[in-house]
Amino acid sequence: MSRYRIAGRGRVDHGAPISFTFDGKTYPGLRGDTVASALLANGVHLMGRSFKYHRPRGAVTAGSEEPNALIGTSRGPGRFEPNTRATVQELRKGLVTESQNKWPRLSFDIGAINDRAYMLFSAGFYYKTFMWPKSFWDKVYEPFIRSAAGLGKSPTEADPDRYAARYLHTDLLIVGGGAAGIAAALVAAKSGARVVLVDENPELGGALLSDPGVTVEGQPAWAWLDASLAELRAHGVRLMTRTTAIGYYHQNFVGLCERLTDHLDTPPANAPRERMWRVRADQVVLAQGALEKPLVFDGNDRPGVMLAGAAQTYLNRYGVRVGDNPAVLTSHDSAWYAAFDLADAGSRIAAIIDTRSEIRADLLDAARQRGIRVLQGHTATGTKGRLRIASVRVNPLRGGTVGAGREIACDALLMSGGWTPSLHLFSHTKGSLAWDADSNTFLPDRKTEACQIAGAGRGLWGYAPVLADGVAAGLAAVAALSRSAGARQFAVANDRPGSGVSHTELPTDRSPGKAKAFVDFQNDVTAKDLRLAVREGMRSIEHVKRYTTNGMATDQGKMSNINGLMIAADALAKAPPQVGLTTFRPPYTPTSFGAFAGYLRGQTFQLTRKTPIDPWAEAQGAVFEPVAQWRRAWYFPKPGEDMHAAVARECLATRASVGIFDASTLGKIEVAGPDAVEFMNRMYTNPWTKLAPGRCRYGLLLGEDGFIRDDGVIGRLANDLFHVTTTTGGAARVLNMMEDYLQTEWPDLNVWLTSTTEQWATVALNGPNALAVLKPLVEGLDWDDFPHMSVAECTVAGLPARLFRLSFTGEVGFEVNVPARHGLALWTALMDAGKPHDICPYGTETMHVLRAEKGYIIVGQDTDGTVTPQDAGLDWAIGKAKPDFVGKRSLSRPDIVAGGRKQLVGLLTEDGSRLEEGAQIVLDPNQPLPMKMVGHVTSSYDSASLGHPIAMAVIEGGHDRMGEVVHVPMPDGVKRARITSTVFYDPSGDRLKA
Amino acid sequence: MLLIHCPYCEETLPELEFAYAGEAHIARPADPSALSDEEWRDFLFIRTNARGPHFERWRHIHGCAQFFNAVRDTVSDRFLMTYKAGAPRPDLSPKEDAE
Ligand SMILES: [Zn+2]
């Protein structure tokens, strides 16, 4: 065993050794270790390289706020995770870990040259250094930044793990299982309320786990902890460990991320890795404790420099001495206890260096008893040591001047700049903060949610006041729940009270301009950067933050925000509250995408709607495309055919004989009731009053702004019944719009609206032989009274049907609707009947080509939400005599009637090439840059029937430019294209009359 | 996630069941053709951008499907009340029951 591990000490299992690897080397550890504690037990402090300067770094904390010790962990193929905190990752058998940001190796890193090129990377370097010349960005700056900076490397495979999600409703949620949280739970549990206590650590206990010498209710801290947790379990309190409260949202909605398997040697097969809990609590107690602040001085980032509280945790929880002769540098009493614990465990404390000249007598006595050298009223002005601290330079402070420095040899430096309450979750609720000038911290002030804040999280220190505060918070929560519980008092002996002072940078006798005194370790932001930002004009802390990137790394400034604020305020000569604190946002700690996604991935994230005919298409080898949430057959390739060949064949076959198409995804809405026709008159542009039952009509729907929203053929089945069809993607929107008008504008109309999209399967037959295929299968229909644009109820192939005679191809066409369960039977019957006519199944691509050849628009493709009926050439669909309909008034707005609007036209290229959809259009290709773009291509296809490509486009004033040539820049050169009508095929419409 | 009280279902339910539907109490004019271009423009596009209580419409789209009105404080994102479509705009002048 390494001399740094103390046999039998801590909460690790000394009888359960585990080995793991770090950068390819195998190390021993113990069950209960974190990667960081195990490495420290092996004397390894160097754990990574920093983000910008590639400076060697070690663990500075023992918890989730860790900025430095970020490692990559692997649990097998596809299970690589970057930026795992070595201070959080528990050891398990066979764990493989690696350091980050180093090349070629951790102990020798070429990128560390950045450290000497400091000027290149100082505050605002993103905005200054890389601005010029522009051409350098792609080739020089970006590749350089990407290889030199960055945090870890992304996994390349899809995450193979499962993630779970649950809802939880509870009376009281307590966040933080330290002394305050446990005290609150102990009183609340007796009220009968449902209580949940969560903590991000593997064990409940918080700081008590690192302070075993404290006595509570006559018991040693850990014995009291065991008894208290047993009591909570007996009362049915739900205790959740490894569970981080990541966000606190409206109305006491709290997100918890529970880590389930990362600590297990062999996770059960298919066990979820993490579980996201969405908790709704009537009351919340925030007992998150406080975070220790580093001190800001030159070389405060050298491996071996860590927070004093972290060293105390490594000793008492993990049985690890972080050094043989650590020095302590502090402005707060708490670090003295860390020094005492380490001294008692066999480390020789090099010195306790305290910036304060006045120190509590009992602390001085305790140091003297242990023979520890104490330097009061001293500052630290530098550290030495290549990959690990070897000495710290200290200087006396006398009357505001810094005396001569001297070196103190040490192998670790334990620093404490005091503590700042963990305000993150409280800040998520927009609770206001108040600056406490005594402690130089922000404290929670005005609450917006039903919550209590207890313990160190509101600035208290020492176990006695914190336990009492937890009781008070528990009682307040219980009272708010209209329950009652008895108060409790927890007697504390051997308490560790404390106070301290705050600093900006520590005073130095050296040039502050040369100091590398880090404020944000993860983003490599120094005190000098912050002062430079102020000198260069940043006034608000939000600007300082963005200019320097202070607090913008993955730790969200847990260690750096207050120090950064103090320094910025000092530079601005303002009080800190006048400079303000940056906003904390969820999540509290980095959270995996998997945990957010939970079960909602793949098919459960976005469901795939399939038509009743989908299985047939799949069996035929159809290629599918997604349309809204549907998957639709795109084309049906025969062996050897590519898409182009298949679509050409389908188009020609349909125009030559007959094609069959699954149109089941069309939106369908039934509009029924005595006022149905009045409702239709008000909603759609077209007149409906004179449309006889048994006839149908193209319907155009506008928004109140006059722009096209949707379209579709609408059949009148009876005086009081319309069968409305909508675009595939627009069905829900159209129904919502109809319901809106019906419920809120015209509640007097007696109309019922019903979505019937999925109740009907719809099969379209088109082509000169469509009638011949269909007719023998139809019963109960008077063909003599069934012209183009008719609808009837009849039977087709013995199935009850609503039969439409309409065309979206320019050929004779029908749409047969049968109850969805009969869809496949109908399709099969029509395929059989069509065999003598070489019936050809076609997909959405052929449907698009056939309709484009006729100039029929697709709403959402040829229109974009700014297209009026006039723009689209659909004036004819407007009921001019109607006094009103949705959008009518807007059609006479000045902007709508003004000239120069983009209008839908056809385009034919002079060289017969196909244009790209979305390509921009210019009138004069020789005009100076930037060119004026007058429109864009909306639809473009190869037309097999015509033997050349066709396109539709919206062009400014296009209707008045018929025959003019425009220019379309394409990847292979600028194309000349002539403006034409949108009707390319059978412009006289003879084929429909056949 | 907000909790929203549906005045038709008379239940307080998670925001996921509801869809926002714009500002409330903007009735479609009975005769749009009688409006000037400016009046019509205001009806179409001009909305209050309240800092504080905002009258707005919601739809219980994954529930009873009814549109209803709500007063929500845009600063705290807190619902002050909800009420049925067609009900008059509630009087929000201060009452004596301040906290
Ligand atoms: Zn409802």
Coordinates of N, CA, C and O and ligand atoms in Angstrom, one line a residue, chain B residues 6-10 13 18 60 63-66 68, ligand 1:
Chain B
C6 N -57.5 24.1 -16.3 CA -58.5 24.2 -17.4 C -59.8 24.5 -16.8 O -60.3 23.8 -15.9
P7 N -60.4 25.6 -17.2 CA -61.7 26.0 -16.6 C -62.9 25.1 -17.1 O -63.9 25.2 -16.5
Y8 N -62.6 24.3 -18.1 CA -63.7 23.4 -18.5 C -63.6 22.1 -17.8 O -64.6 21.6 -17.3
C9 N -62.4 21.5 -17.7 CA -62.2 20.3 -17.0 C -62.2 20.5 -15.5 O -62.3 19.6 -14.7
E10 N -61.9 21.8 -15.1 CA -61.7 22.1 -13.7 C -60.7 21.2 -13.0 O -60.9 20.7 -11.9
L13 N -53.4 20.8 -14.5 CA -52.7 19.8 -15.3 C -51.4 20.3 -15.9 O -51.3 21.5 -16.0
F18 N -51.3 21.3 -23.0 CA -51.9 22.6 -23.5 C -51.1 23.2 -24.6 O -49.9 22.9 -24.7
H60 N -56.7 23.4 -24.3 CA -56.4 22.2 -23.7 C -56.4 21.1 -24.8 O -57.3 20.2 -24.8
G63 N -56.6 17.4 -24.1 CA -57.6 17.1 -23.1 C -59.0 17.3 -23.7 O -59.4 16.7 -24.6
C64 N -59.7 18.3 -23.1 CA -61.1 18.6 -23.6 C -61.1 19.3 -24.9 O -62.1 19.5 -25.5
A65 N -59.9 19.8 -25.4 CA -59.8 20.5 -26.7 C -60.4 21.9 -26.7 O -60.5 22.5 -27.8
Q66 N -60.8 22.4 -25.6 CA -61.4 23.7 -25.5 C -60.3 24.9 -25.5 O -59.3 24.7 -24.8
F68 N -59.5 28.5 -24.0 CA -59.9 29.3 -22.8 C -58.9 30.4 -22.7 O -57.9 30.5 -23.4
Ligands
ZN1 ZN -59.9 20.9 -20.3

